[in-house]
Amino acid sequence: GIQVEQSPPDLILQEGANSTLRCNFSDSVNNLQWFHQNPWGQLINLFYIPSGTKQNGRLSATTVATERYSLLYISSSQTTDSGVYFCAVVRQAGTALIFGKGTTLSVSS
Amino acid sequence: DSGVTQTPKHLITATGQRVTLRCSPRSGDLSVYWYQQSLDQGLQFLIQYYNGEERAKGNILERFSAQQFPDLHSELNLSSLELGDSALYFCASSVTGLAGVTYNEQFFGPGTRLTVL
């Protein structure tokens, strides 16, 4: 099956710093989503981005489907950005998400 | 708030017992997915229902079963519970589970944290 790899596994930042999280996938995909899992365990949708670039406030994401990777950019990080960031892909439309292992982000003030 | 609801939020039970987790999808969503998040296995797909019918199975144990009712809510039944079943169980929904549909973003409920003692 398709493999989803995220890097780095862990990231420690000072408040105000910028960061880039990467997601590589081993085969073509129909859909890609980024999630933030907060310390309470909730999975929050960040981006639905099968291709192209999207921005939402301090966060932006780019997916280059032909090269099988996606990037999540976090600018001016805040302590509330802490948590685990997951990339997940769908191989075929209407099927289940396949998750990467996540990047754990810790932002300190 | 994603619009997907799950109950209960927490469940503590003993080995050998049976529990039922409940999920209500977002209004208008026909597809429901169940996922399990454990420390050693990460987030894994269990089973999918579309408009009342089972659509796909993932790594779901035979001790586990699910169904989707006419009002589209879904229940996940876990029986003969073992210590290793302790995990966070998520339900997600999407507009449709049909192949060929271009938009199928999935939205997750808050999860049910199951602890088996």
Tab-separated table of C-alpha atoms in Angstrom:
chain	number	residue	atom	x	y	z
A	1	GLY	CA	0.000	0.000	0.000
A	2	ILE	CA	0.881	3.647	-0.150
A	3	GLN	CA	3.458	4.923	2.340
A	4	VAL	CA	3.261	8.362	3.965
A	5	GLU	CA	6.386	9.729	5.595
A	6	GLN	CA	6.573	12.919	7.607
A	7	SER	CA	9.619	14.865	8.672
A	8	PRO	CA	10.948	15.924	11.028
A	9	PRO	CA	9.414	13.666	13.693
A	10	ASP	CA	9.934	16.309	16.373
A	11	LEU	CA	10.394	20.068	16.263
A	12	ILE	CA	11.091	22.488	19.091
A	13	LEU	CA	10.697	26.196	18.441
A	14	GLN	CA	10.733	29.496	20.236
A	15	GLU	CA	7.643	31.636	19.865
A	16	GLY	CA	7.847	33.744	16.733
A	17	ALA	CA	9.957	31.296	14.722
A	18	ASN	CA	8.972	29.870	11.350
A	19	SER	CA	8.936	26.199	10.390
A	20	THR	CA	8.378	23.854	7.475
A	21	LEU	CA	6.930	20.373	7.844
A	22	ARG	CA	7.234	17.870	5.018
A	23	CYS	CA	5.075	14.968	3.867
A	24	ASN	CA	6.254	12.481	1.222
A	25	PHE	CA	3.973	9.853	-0.277
A	26	SER	CA	4.977	6.847	-2.317
A	27	ASP	CA	2.261	6.820	-4.996
A	28	SER	CA	-0.187	9.124	-6.719
A	29	VAL	CA	-3.063	10.289	-4.536
A	30	ASN	CA	-6.553	11.638	-5.046
A	31	ASN	CA	-6.574	13.837	-1.969
A	32	LEU	CA	-4.253	15.120	0.751
A	33	GLN	CA	-5.211	16.662	4.067
A	34	TRP	CA	-3.218	18.294	6.877
A	35	PHE	CA	-4.475	18.054	10.450
A	36	HIS	CA	-3.435	19.494	13.781
A	37	GLN	CA	-4.007	17.299	16.813
A	38	ASN	CA	-4.130	19.553	19.841
A	39	PRO	CA	-3.075	18.505	23.353
A	40	TRP	CA	-6.692	17.502	24.084
A	41	GLY	CA	-6.603	14.977	21.252
A	42	GLN	CA	-8.865	16.766	18.804
A	43	LEU	CA	-8.040	16.441	15.103
A	44	ILE	CA	-8.526	19.799	13.449
A	45	ASN	CA	-8.656	20.189	9.692
A	46	LEU	CA	-6.009	22.580	8.423
A	47	PHE	CA	-5.956	22.074	4.677
A	48	TYR	CA	-7.578	19.982	1.989
A	49	ILE	CA	-4.904	20.269	-0.685
A	50	PRO	CA	-4.566	17.585	-3.378
A	51	SER	CA	-2.448	20.032	-5.377
A	52	GLY	CA	-1.392	23.675	-5.451
A	53	THR	CA	-0.959	26.194	-2.658
A	54	LYS	CA	-3.365	27.430	-0.012
A	55	GLN	CA	-3.010	29.915	2.813
A	56	ASN	CA	-4.962	30.380	6.017
A	57	GLY	CA	-3.603	33.074	8.280
A	58	ARG	CA	-0.129	32.168	9.501
A	59	LEU	CA	-0.354	28.718	7.933
A	60	SER	CA	0.104	27.792	4.330
A	61	ALA	CA	0.486	24.524	2.447
A	62	THR	CA	1.790	23.429	-0.902
A	63	THR	CA	1.310	20.077	-2.585
A	64	VAL	CA	3.343	19.068	-5.624
A	65	ALA	CA	1.438	15.985	-6.678
A	66	THR	CA	3.747	15.113	-9.581
A	67	GLU	CA	6.704	14.928	-7.179
A	68	ARG	CA	4.672	13.286	-4.404
A	69	TYR	CA	5.217	15.672	-1.550
A	70	SER	CA	3.458	18.342	0.439
A	71	LEU	CA	4.794	21.086	2.701
A	72	LEU	CA	3.126	22.832	5.624
A	73	TYR	CA	4.520	26.244	6.573
A	74	ILE	CA	3.938	27.780	9.980
A	75	SER	CA	5.024	31.384	10.368
A	76	SER	CA	5.415	33.406	13.556
A	77	SER	CA	4.654	30.335	15.651
A	78	GLN	CA	2.648	30.648	18.873
A	79	THR	CA	2.418	28.359	21.881
A	80	THR	CA	-1.067	27.375	20.751
A	81	ASP	CA	0.498	25.843	17.623
A	82	SER	CA	1.940	23.065	19.784
A	83	GLY	CA	0.683	19.577	19.117
A	84	VAL	CA	1.028	16.921	16.453
A	85	TYR	CA	0.659	17.695	12.757
A	86	PHE	CA	-0.545	14.866	10.549
A	87	CYS	CA	-0.510	14.502	6.831
A	88	ALA	CA	-3.029	12.021	5.400
A	89	VAL	CA	-3.720	10.910	1.847
A	90	VAL	CA	-6.494	9.172	-0.035
A	91	ARG	CA	-5.435	6.791	-2.774
A	92	GLN	CA	-8.791	6.785	-4.536
A	93	ALA	CA	-11.738	9.134	-4.178
A	94	GLY	CA	-14.162	8.078	-1.490
A	95	THR	CA	-11.760	5.830	0.357
A	96	ALA	CA	-10.168	6.088	3.782
A	97	LEU	CA	-7.309	8.345	4.786
A	98	ILE	CA	-3.830	6.900	5.216
A	99	PHE	CA	-1.948	8.802	7.875
A	100	GLY	CA	1.699	9.556	8.381
A	101	LYS	CA	3.225	9.202	11.843
A	102	GLY	CA	3.068	12.943	12.438
A	103	THR	CA	5.400	15.759	13.436
A	104	THR	CA	5.291	16.753	17.100
A	105	LEU	CA	5.727	20.507	17.450
A	106	SER	CA	6.530	22.190	20.748
A	107	VAL	CA	6.512	25.985	20.845
A	108	SER	CA	7.812	27.676	23.970
A	109	SER	CA	7.425	31.295	25.035
B	1	ASP	CA	-16.368	22.417	15.862
B	2	SER	CA	-16.322	20.011	12.916
B	3	GLY	CA	-20.019	19.156	13.133
B	4	VAL	CA	-19.268	15.485	13.827
B	5	THR	CA	-20.321	14.350	17.297
B	6	GLN	CA	-19.166	11.329	19.248
B	7	THR	CA	-20.303	9.863	22.547
B	8	PRO	CA	-19.112	9.103	25.089
B	9	LYS	CA	-15.937	11.179	25.374
B	10	HIS	CA	-14.357	8.776	27.826
B	11	LEU	CA	-15.012	5.136	28.577
B	12	ILE	CA	-13.337	3.005	31.200
B	13	THR	CA	-14.122	-0.685	31.285
B	14	ALA	CA	-12.656	-4.063	32.135
B	15	THR	CA	-11.176	-6.799	29.991
B	16	GLY	CA	-13.764	-9.116	28.468
B	17	GLN	CA	-16.472	-6.474	28.411
B	18	ARG	CA	-18.385	-5.038	25.437
B	19	VAL	CA	-18.878	-1.345	24.651
B	20	THR	CA	-20.641	0.728	22.017
B	21	LEU	CA	-19.307	3.986	20.611
B	22	ARG	CA	-21.672	6.331	18.830
B	23	CYS	CA	-21.110	8.847	16.040
B	24	SER	CA	-23.340	11.378	14.303
B	25	PRO	CA	-21.938	12.704	11.016
B	26	ARG	CA	-22.145	16.274	9.756
B	27	SER	CA	-25.498	17.217	8.329
B	28	GLY	CA	-25.667	16.014	4.731
B	29	ASP	CA	-22.660	13.686	4.924
B	30	LEU	CA	-23.432	10.150	3.815
B	31	SER	CA	-20.068	8.506	4.537
B	32	VAL	CA	-18.837	7.581	7.989
B	33	TYR	CA	-15.337	6.307	8.724
B	34	TRP	CA	-14.000	4.843	11.963
B	35	TYR	CA	-10.325	5.205	12.894
B	36	GLN	CA	-8.287	3.987	15.855
B	37	GLN	CA	-5.344	5.899	17.292
B	38	SER	CA	-3.004	3.946	19.540
B	39	LEU	CA	0.524	4.756	20.676
B	40	ASP	CA	2.131	1.851	18.839
B	41	GLN	CA	0.004	1.754	15.651
B	42	GLY	CA	-0.709	5.430	15.043
B	43	LEU	CA	-3.929	6.413	13.258
B	44	GLN	CA	-5.458	3.454	11.439
B	45	PHE	CA	-8.621	3.050	9.410
B	46	LEU	CA	-11.082	0.489	10.748
B	47	ILE	CA	-14.246	0.554	8.644
B	48	GLN	CA	-16.337	2.771	6.339
B	49	TYR	CA	-20.071	3.017	5.789
B	50	TYR	CA	-21.863	4.843	3.034
B	51	ASN	CA	-25.584	5.545	3.275
B	52	GLY	CA	-26.185	2.554	5.527
B	53	GLU	CA	-24.038	0.051	3.670
B	54	GLU	CA	-20.575	-1.203	4.580
B	55	ARG	CA	-18.154	0.140	1.990
B	56	ALA	CA	-14.640	-0.817	3.045
B	57	LYS	CA	-12.786	-2.540	5.832
B	58	GLY	CA	-9.358	-1.734	7.133
B	59	ASN	CA	-7.519	-3.195	10.092
B	60	ILE	CA	-10.633	-4.063	12.031
B	61	LEU	CA	-10.569	-7.033	14.378
B	62	GLU	CA	-13.257	-9.706	14.197
B	63	ARG	CA	-14.254	-8.752	17.759
B	64	PHE	CA	-15.235	-5.323	16.432
B	65	SER	CA	-18.297	-4.523	14.348
B	66	ALA	CA	-20.132	-1.452	13.181
B	67	GLN	CA	-23.319	-0.327	11.536
B	68	GLN	CA	-24.883	2.791	10.098
B	69	PHE	CA	-28.536	3.469	10.767
B	70	PRO	CA	-31.206	5.057	8.512
B	71	ASP	CA	-30.658	8.440	10.194
B	72	LEU	CA	-26.959	8.024	9.204
B	73	HIS	CA	-25.561	7.863	12.706
B	74	SER	CA	-23.128	5.021	13.244
B	75	GLU	CA	-22.142	2.763	16.103
B	76	LEU	CA	-18.903	0.872	16.644
B	77	ASN	CA	-19.210	-2.197	18.847
B	78	LEU	CA	-16.140	-3.552	20.577
B	79	SER	CA	-16.437	-6.896	22.344
B	80	SER	CA	-14.250	-9.233	24.409
B	81	LEU	CA	-12.103	-6.231	25.157
B	82	GLU	CA	-8.385	-6.634	25.741
B	83	LEU	CA	-5.835	-4.273	27.278
B	84	GLY	CA	-4.471	-3.581	23.812
B	85	ASP	CA	-7.805	-2.151	22.676
B	86	SER	CA	-7.203	0.919	24.806
B	87	ALA	CA	-7.016	3.763	22.314
B	88	LEU	CA	-8.635	6.906	20.980
B	89	TYR	CA	-11.413	6.046	18.534
B	90	PHE	CA	-12.367	8.638	15.956
B	91	CYS	CA	-15.303	8.898	13.659
B	92	ALA	CA	-15.061	10.988	10.502
B	93	SER	CA	-17.586	11.913	7.863
B	94	SER	CA	-17.496	13.177	4.314
B	95	VAL	CA	-20.042	14.326	1.809
B	96	THR	CA	-19.830	11.188	-0.195
B	97	GLY	CA	-17.843	7.994	-0.497
B	98	LEU	CA	-18.423	7.517	-4.188
B	99	ALA	CA	-15.539	6.982	-6.582
B	100	GLY	CA	-15.181	9.686	-9.181
B	101	VAL	CA	-16.289	12.481	-6.854
B	102	THR	CA	-13.617	15.146	-6.786
B	103	TYR	CA	-14.280	16.627	-3.336
B	104	ASN	CA	-14.169	14.262	-0.366
B	105	GLU	CA	-12.674	16.119	2.588
B	106	GLN	CA	-13.101	14.210	5.823
B	107	PHE	CA	-14.027	15.895	9.109
B	108	PHE	CA	-13.333	14.286	12.451
B	109	GLY	CA	-15.283	14.084	15.654
B	110	PRO	CA	-13.668	14.753	19.049
B	111	GLY	CA	-13.037	11.040	19.631
B	112	THR	CA	-13.844	8.532	22.352
B	113	ARG	CA	-10.975	7.642	24.665
B	114	LEU	CA	-11.322	3.983	25.657
B	115	THR	CA	-9.384	2.614	28.601
B	116	VAL	CA	-9.506	-1.118	29.225
B	117	LEU	CA	-8.330	-2.144	32.706
